[in-house]
PDB file of C-alpha atoms in Angstrom:
ATOM      1  CA  GLY A   1      15.502 -10.031  12.866  1.00  0.00           C
ATOM      2  CA  CYS A   2      13.734  -6.929  11.667  1.00  0.00           C
ATOM      3  CA  ASP A   3      13.662  -3.902  13.647  1.00  0.00           C
ATOM      4  CA  SER A   4       9.924  -2.668  13.731  1.00  0.00           C
ATOM      5  CA  PRO A   5       8.656  -4.174  10.491  1.00  0.00           C
ATOM      6  CA  VAL A   6       5.859  -2.569   8.975  1.00  0.00           C
ATOM      7  CA  SER A   7       5.000  -3.945   5.579  1.00  0.00           C
ATOM      8  CA  THR A   8       5.958  -6.728   3.381  1.00  0.00           C
ATOM      9  CA  CYS A   9       5.545  -7.889  -0.125  1.00  0.00           C
ATOM     10  CA  GLU A  10       6.990 -11.067  -2.056  1.00  0.00           C
ATOM     11  CA  THR A  11       8.560 -11.327  -5.481  1.00  0.00           C
ATOM     12  CA  GLN A  12       7.301 -14.158  -7.704  1.00  0.00           C
ATOM     13  CA  ARG A  13      10.570 -14.762  -9.361  1.00  0.00           C
ATOM     14  CA  ARG A  14      12.973 -17.192  -7.862  1.00  0.00           C
ATOM     15  CA  PRO A  15      14.596 -17.334  -5.432  1.00  0.00           C
ATOM     16  CA  LEU A  16      11.411 -16.123  -3.638  1.00  0.00           C
ATOM     17  CA  THR A  17      12.330 -13.017  -1.644  1.00  0.00           C
ATOM     18  CA  ALA A  18      10.219 -10.995   0.783  1.00  0.00           C
ATOM     19  CA  LEU A  19      10.585  -7.387   1.022  1.00  0.00           C
ATOM     20  CA  VAL A  20      10.294  -5.820   4.338  1.00  0.00           C
ATOM     21  CA  THR A  21      10.153  -2.196   5.490  1.00  0.00           C
ATOM     22  CA  GLU A  22      11.979  -1.646   8.745  1.00  0.00           C
ATOM     23  CA  ARG A  23      10.684   1.513  10.364  1.00  0.00           C
ATOM     24  CA  GLY A  24      13.152   1.523  13.104  1.00  0.00           C
ATOM     25  CA  LYS A  25      16.455   1.410  10.941  1.00  0.00           C
ATOM     26  CA  GLY A  26      14.788   3.182   7.967  1.00  0.00           C
ATOM     27  CA  TRP A  27      15.767   0.071   5.748  1.00  0.00           C
ATOM     28  CA  LEU A  28      14.104  -1.882   2.921  1.00  0.00           C
ATOM     29  CA  THR A  29      15.235  -5.487   3.617  1.00  0.00           C
ATOM     30  CA  ALA A  30      15.194  -8.491   1.492  1.00  0.00           C
ATOM     31  CA  VAL A  31      14.531 -11.680   3.197  1.00  0.00           C
ATOM     32  CA  GLY A  32      15.024 -15.146   1.560  1.00  0.00           C
ATOM     33  CA  VAL A  33      11.782 -17.028   1.847  1.00  0.00           C
ATOM     34  CA  SER A  34      13.645 -20.413   1.897  1.00  0.00           C
ATOM     35  CA  THR A  35      16.673 -19.462   3.591  1.00  0.00           C
ATOM     36  CA  GLY A  36      15.655 -16.739   6.042  1.00  0.00           C
ATOM     37  CA  THR A  37      18.680 -14.715   5.202  1.00  0.00           C
ATOM     38  CA  PHE A  38      18.511 -10.928   5.630  1.00  0.00           C
ATOM     39  CA  SER A  39      19.917  -8.435   3.169  1.00  0.00           C
ATOM     40  CA  PRO A  40      19.323  -4.678   3.226  1.00  0.00           C
ATOM     41  CA  LEU A  41      18.406  -3.380  -0.154  1.00  0.00           C
ATOM     42  CA  ALA A  42      18.163   0.330   0.757  1.00  0.00           C
ATOM     43  CA  THR A  43      19.032   2.464   3.840  1.00  0.00           C
ATOM     44  CA  GLY A  44      18.338   6.046   4.770  1.00  0.00           C
ATOM     45  CA  LEU A  45      14.589   5.894   4.429  1.00  0.00           C
ATOM     46  CA  SER A  46      12.485   7.937   6.740  1.00  0.00           C
ATOM     47  CA  GLN A  47      10.182   5.807   8.663  1.00  0.00           C
ATOM     48  CA  PRO A  48       9.542   3.402   5.785  1.00  0.00           C
ATOM     49  CA  ALA A  49       5.802   2.157   5.903  1.00  0.00           C
ATOM     50  CA  GLY A  50       4.101   0.521   2.894  1.00  0.00           C
ATOM     51  CA  VAL A  51       6.076  -1.495   0.042  1.00  0.00           C
ATOM     52  CA  SER A  52       4.634  -2.713  -3.295  1.00  0.00           C
ATOM     53  CA  LEU A  53       6.199  -3.946  -6.555  1.00  0.00           C
ATOM     54  CA  ASN A  54       6.045  -2.841 -10.212  1.00  0.00           C
ATOM     55  CA  ARG A  55       4.975  -5.665 -12.686  1.00  0.00           C
ATOM     56  CA  ALA A  56       8.465  -6.316 -13.769  1.00  0.00           C
ATOM     57  CA  GLU A  57       9.628  -6.722 -10.182  1.00  0.00           C
ATOM     58  CA  SER A  58      12.476  -4.356 -11.103  1.00  0.00           C
ATOM     59  CA  LEU A  59      11.382  -1.610  -8.538  1.00  0.00           C
ATOM     60  CA  ALA A  60       9.909  -1.501  -5.171  1.00  0.00           C
ATOM     61  CA  TYR A  61       7.881   1.632  -4.155  1.00  0.00           C
ATOM     62  CA  VAL A  62       8.180   2.631  -0.503  1.00  0.00           C
ATOM     63  CA  THR A  63       6.006   5.133   1.377  1.00  0.00           C
ATOM     64  CA  GLU A  64       8.054   7.155   3.869  1.00  0.00           C
ATOM     65  CA  GLU A  65       5.917   8.368   6.779  1.00  0.00           C
ATOM     66  CA  GLY A  66       8.518  10.487   8.382  1.00  0.00           C
ATOM     67  CA  SER A  67       9.358  12.618   5.184  1.00  0.00           C
ATOM     68  CA  GLY A  68       6.131  12.368   3.366  1.00  0.00           C
ATOM     69  CA  GLU A  69       7.957  10.990   0.302  1.00  0.00           C
ATOM     70  CA  TRP A  70       7.198   8.150  -2.129  1.00  0.00           C
ATOM     71  CA  SER A  71      10.314   6.526  -3.412  1.00  0.00           C
ATOM     72  CA  SER A  72      11.307   3.824  -5.834  1.00  0.00           C
ATOM     73  CA  VAL A  73      14.170   1.275  -4.994  1.00  0.00           C
ATOM     74  CA  SER A  74      15.948  -0.599  -7.514  1.00  0.00           C
ATOM     75  CA  LEU A  75      15.920  -4.258  -6.683  1.00  0.00           C
ATOM     76  CA  SER A  76      19.157  -4.718  -8.666  1.00  0.00           C
ATOM     77  CA  THR A  77      21.256  -1.924  -7.193  1.00  0.00           C
ATOM     78  CA  GLY A  78      19.485  -0.487  -4.144  1.00  0.00           C
ATOM     79  CA  ALA A  79      19.436   2.979  -5.890  1.00  0.00           C
ATOM     80  CA  VAL A  80      16.629   5.142  -4.184  1.00  0.00           C
ATOM     81  CA  THR A  81      14.638   7.771  -6.329  1.00  0.00           C
ATOM     82  CA  ARG A  82      12.256  10.010  -4.811  1.00  0.00           C
ATOM     83  CA  VAL A  83       9.156   9.835  -7.018  1.00  0.00           C
ATOM     84  CA  ALA A  84       6.909  12.294  -5.058  1.00  0.00           C
ATOM     85  CA  GLN A  85       7.115  14.484  -1.827  1.00  0.00           C
ATOM     86  CA  GLY A  86       4.658  16.506   0.377  1.00  0.00           C
ATOM     87  CA  LEU A  87       2.508  13.561   1.254  1.00  0.00           C
ATOM     88  CA  SER A  88       0.937  13.692   4.705  1.00  0.00           C
ATOM     89  CA  ALA A  89       2.088  10.751   6.824  1.00  0.00           C
ATOM     90  CA  PRO A  90       1.686   7.855   4.223  1.00  0.00           C
ATOM     91  CA  ARG A  91       1.447   4.700   6.354  1.00  0.00           C
ATOM     92  CA  GLY A  92       0.321   2.057   3.666  1.00  0.00           C
ATOM     93  CA  SER A  93       1.365   0.557   0.488  1.00  0.00           C
ATOM     94  CA  ALA A  94       0.727   2.689  -2.882  1.00  0.00           C
ATOM     95  CA  GLN A  95      -1.412   0.921  -5.447  1.00  0.00           C
ATOM     96  CA  LEU A  96      -0.223   1.225  -9.066  1.00  0.00           C
ATOM     97  CA  ASN A  97      -2.639   1.234 -11.871  1.00  0.00           C
ATOM     98  CA  ALA A  98      -2.049  -1.439 -14.600  1.00  0.00           C
ATOM     99  CA  ALA A  99      -0.476   0.755 -16.989  1.00  0.00           C
ATOM    100  CA  GLU A 100       1.999   1.892 -14.084  1.00  0.00           C
ATOM    101  CA  THR A 101       1.375   5.496 -14.902  1.00  0.00           C
ATOM    102  CA  LEU A 102      -0.455   6.563 -11.707  1.00  0.00           C
ATOM    103  CA  ALA A 103      -0.252   5.271  -7.990  1.00  0.00           C
ATOM    104  CA  TYR A 104      -2.757   5.900  -5.286  1.00  0.00           C
ATOM    105  CA  VAL A 105      -1.706   6.719  -1.856  1.00  0.00           C
ATOM    106  CA  ALA A 106      -3.589   7.172   1.404  1.00  0.00           C
ATOM    107  CA  GLU A 107      -2.466   9.923   3.463  1.00  0.00           C
ATOM    108  CA  ALA A 108      -3.038   9.432   7.121  1.00  0.00           C
ATOM    109  CA  GLY A 109      -2.085  12.911   8.281  1.00  0.00           C
ATOM    110  CA  SER A 110      -4.353  14.974   5.856  1.00  0.00           C
ATOM    111  CA  GLY A 111      -7.254  12.210   5.743  1.00  0.00           C
ATOM    112  CA  GLU A 112      -7.035  12.063   1.824  1.00  0.00           C
ATOM    113  CA  LEU A 113      -6.709   9.492  -0.989  1.00  0.00           C
ATOM    114  CA  SER A 114      -4.173  10.951  -3.635  1.00  0.00           C
ATOM    115  CA  SER A 115      -3.052  10.016  -6.920  1.00  0.00           C
ATOM    116  CA  VAL A 116       0.637  10.371  -7.937  1.00  0.00           C
ATOM    117  CA  GLN A 117       1.767  10.617 -11.671  1.00  0.00           C
ATOM    118  CA  LEU A 118       4.800   8.411 -12.005  1.00  0.00           C
ATOM    119  CA  ALA A 119       6.334  10.460 -14.752  1.00  0.00           C
ATOM    120  CA  ASN A 120       6.637  13.735 -12.751  1.00  0.00           C
ATOM    121  CA  GLY A 121       5.473  13.050  -9.163  1.00  0.00           C
ATOM    122  CA  THR A 122       2.347  15.296  -9.465  1.00  0.00           C
ATOM    123  CA  VAL A 123       0.148  14.799  -6.465  1.00  0.00           C
ATOM    124  CA  ALA A 124      -3.786  15.202  -6.862  1.00  0.00           C
ATOM    125  CA  THR A 125      -6.512  14.698  -4.359  1.00  0.00           C
ATOM    126  CA  VAL A 126      -9.023  12.019  -5.315  1.00  0.00           C
ATOM    127  CA  ALA A 127     -11.025  12.067  -2.021  1.00  0.00           C
ATOM    128  CA  SER A 128     -10.793  13.836   1.329  1.00  0.00           C
ATOM    129  CA  GLY A 129     -12.567  13.828   4.761  1.00  0.00           C
ATOM    130  CA  LEU A 130     -11.145  10.206   5.554  1.00  0.00           C
ATOM    131  CA  SER A 131     -10.526   9.337   9.341  1.00  0.00           C
ATOM    132  CA  THR A 132      -6.827   8.229   9.268  1.00  0.00           C
ATOM    133  CA  PRO A 133      -6.850   6.355   6.042  1.00  0.00           C
ATOM    134  CA  ILE A 134      -3.980   3.726   6.020  1.00  0.00           C
ATOM    135  CA  ASP A 135      -3.910   1.414   2.928  1.00  0.00           C
ATOM    136  CA  VAL A 136      -5.615   1.338  -0.470  1.00  0.00           C
ATOM    137  CA  THR A 137      -6.166  -1.332  -3.144  1.00  0.00           C
ATOM    138  CA  LEU A 138      -7.963  -1.184  -6.635  1.00  0.00           C
ATOM    139  CA  ASP A 139     -10.479  -3.233  -8.331  1.00  0.00           C
ATOM    140  CA  SER A 140      -9.418  -4.886 -11.558  1.00  0.00           C
ATOM    141  CA  GLN A 141     -11.458  -2.323 -13.663  1.00  0.00           C
ATOM    142  CA  GLU A 142      -9.660   0.556 -11.817  1.00  0.00           C
ATOM    143  CA  ARG A 143     -12.955   2.233 -11.114  1.00  0.00           C
ATOM    144  CA  THR A 144     -13.142   1.880  -7.328  1.00  0.00           C
ATOM    145  CA  ALA A 145     -10.468   2.032  -4.509  1.00  0.00           C
ATOM    146  CA  TYR A 146     -11.007   0.389  -1.274  1.00  0.00           C
ATOM    147  CA  VAL A 147      -9.490   2.226   1.665  1.00  0.00           C
ATOM    148  CA  THR A 148      -9.175   1.334   5.362  1.00  0.00           C
ATOM    149  CA  GLU A 149      -9.907   4.097   7.817  1.00  0.00           C
ATOM    150  CA  SER A 150      -8.031   3.390  10.930  1.00  0.00           C
ATOM    151  CA  GLY A 151      -9.741   6.381  12.801  1.00  0.00           C
ATOM    152  CA  ARG A 152     -13.243   5.012  12.725  1.00  0.00           C
ATOM    153  CA  GLY A 153     -12.542   1.378  12.079  1.00  0.00           C
ATOM    154  CA  ALA A 154     -14.184   1.254   8.575  1.00  0.00           C
ATOM    155  CA  LEU A 155     -13.415   0.031   4.951  1.00  0.00           C
ATOM    156  CA  VAL A 156     -14.710   2.486   2.415  1.00  0.00           C
ATOM    157  CA  ALA A 157     -15.186   2.235  -1.377  1.00  0.00           C
ATOM    158  CA  ILE A 158     -14.168   5.409  -3.303  1.00  0.00           C
ATOM    159  CA  THR A 159     -15.200   5.917  -6.887  1.00  0.00           C
ATOM    160  CA  LEU A 160     -12.011   7.233  -8.481  1.00  0.00           C
ATOM    161  CA  ALA A 161     -13.801   9.159 -11.173  1.00  0.00           C
ATOM    162  CA  THR A 162     -15.770  11.321  -8.733  1.00  0.00           C
ATOM    163  CA  GLY A 163     -14.197  10.723  -5.382  1.00  0.00           C
ATOM    164  CA  ALA A 164     -17.667   9.660  -3.943  1.00  0.00           C
ATOM    165  CA  LYS A 165     -17.387   7.466  -0.806  1.00  0.00           C
ATOM    166  CA  ARG A 166     -19.590   4.820   0.680  1.00  0.00           C
ATOM    167  CA  ASP A 167     -19.095   2.615   3.705  1.00  0.00           C
ATOM    168  CA  ILE A 168     -18.538  -1.011   2.889  1.00  0.00           C
ATOM    169  CA  ALA A 169     -18.118  -1.999   6.639  1.00  0.00           C
ATOM    170  CA  THR A 170     -17.663  -0.337  10.072  1.00  0.00           C
ATOM    171  CA  GLY A 171     -16.639  -1.861  13.335  1.00  0.00           C
ATOM    172  CA  LEU A 172     -13.400  -3.147  12.410  1.00  0.00           C
ATOM    173  CA  ASN A 173     -10.605  -2.899  14.807  1.00  0.00           C
ATOM    174  CA  GLY A 174      -7.793  -0.421  13.747  1.00  0.00           C
ATOM    175  CA  PRO A 175      -7.912  -1.769  10.118  1.00  0.00           C
ATOM    176  CA  ARG A 176      -4.557  -1.394   8.255  1.00  0.00           C
ATOM    177  CA  PHE A 177      -3.717  -3.266   5.205  1.00  0.00           C
ATOM    178  CA  VAL A 178      -6.320  -4.398   2.665  1.00  0.00           C
ATOM    179  CA  HIS A 179      -6.363  -6.889  -0.272  1.00  0.00           C
ATOM    180  CA  LEU A 180      -9.163  -8.132  -2.396  1.00  0.00           C
ATOM    181  CA  ASP A 181      -9.703 -11.795  -3.067  1.00  0.00           C
ATOM    182  CA  ALA A 182      -9.345 -13.272  -6.616  1.00  0.00           C
ATOM    183  CA  LYS A 183     -13.232 -12.995  -7.356  1.00  0.00           C
ATOM    184  CA  GLU A 184     -13.321  -9.308  -5.989  1.00  0.00           C
ATOM    185  CA  GLN A 185     -16.270 -10.447  -3.647  1.00  0.00           C
ATOM    186  CA  LYS A 186     -14.346  -9.964  -0.382  1.00  0.00           C
ATOM    187  CA  ALA A 187     -11.633  -7.821   1.213  1.00  0.00           C
ATOM    188  CA  ILE A 188      -9.093  -9.237   3.406  1.00  0.00           C
ATOM    189  CA  VAL A 189      -8.204  -6.618   6.081  1.00  0.00           C
ATOM    190  CA  THR A 190      -5.543  -6.821   8.749  1.00  0.00           C
ATOM    191  CA  GLU A 191      -6.594  -5.440  12.056  1.00  0.00           C
ATOM    192  CA  GLY A 192      -4.523  -3.753  14.705  1.00  0.00           C
ATOM    193  CA  SER A 193      -0.849  -4.072  15.625  1.00  0.00           C
ATOM    194  CA  GLY A 194      -1.266  -7.912  16.010  1.00  0.00           C
ATOM    195  CA  GLY A 195      -2.136  -8.120  12.184  1.00  0.00           C
ATOM    196  CA  ALA A 196      -5.262 -10.290  12.859  1.00  0.00           C
ATOM    197  CA  GLY A 197      -7.380 -10.648   9.736  1.00  0.00           C
ATOM    198  CA  ALA A 198     -10.881  -9.920   8.934  1.00  0.00           C
ATOM    199  CA  LEU A 199     -13.016 -11.033   5.906  1.00  0.00           C
ATOM    200  CA  VAL A 200     -15.348  -8.437   4.617  1.00  0.00           C
ATOM    201  CA  ASP A 201     -18.051  -9.053   2.057  1.00  0.00           C
ATOM    202  CA  LEU A 202     -18.020  -6.310  -0.471  1.00  0.00           C
ATOM    203  CA  TYR A 203     -21.615  -6.612  -1.224  1.00  0.00           C
ATOM    204  CA  THR A 204     -23.208  -6.864   2.195  1.00  0.00           C
ATOM    205  CA  GLY A 205     -20.533  -5.567   4.435  1.00  0.00           C
ATOM    206  CA  GLN A 206     -20.684  -8.668   6.677  1.00  0.00           C
ATOM    207  CA  ILE A 207     -17.466  -9.262   8.634  1.00  0.00           C
TER     208      ILE A 207
END
């Protein structure tokens, strides 16, 4: 089995493969969905946390909480490339924009939402003053980021152009990962270490 798994994402190409970050071992592991076989893709990562894929599914991007780095892993070779460093305890998955020129990362340690330029690794603050932000997702128009704040049990919307924040919902139990439904009317939020799910209405905030 996996050692302290944190995050997972699934490829769409066959054979279907789930990519799992193993915090305890410092691995990114491929798990065959139909076979259940485990195969380490990359080792030597520092407390790997969130994982996401590029559109071509040739690279996995991994946040490393221990070193404050954001790295890419080649799915064909397992080669690890450091894309950005100096992040403060990133614990969730980075969200790529559609052009795959920018990524957005929540920094739990500093309470910031930051952008990272893929071309040169430049990190810039988008919003600050967040309470242990964990994960981020974008709307399809790439105007708004939705961020989970574990520290105060909230889901917030952040306008990317200005950094303005507004609460969508509070009263969540240690919110971690967040995804939007297909119509972008609701957010699916995992809560706590058990991974229980909450459905949040983005218009009313109702849970």
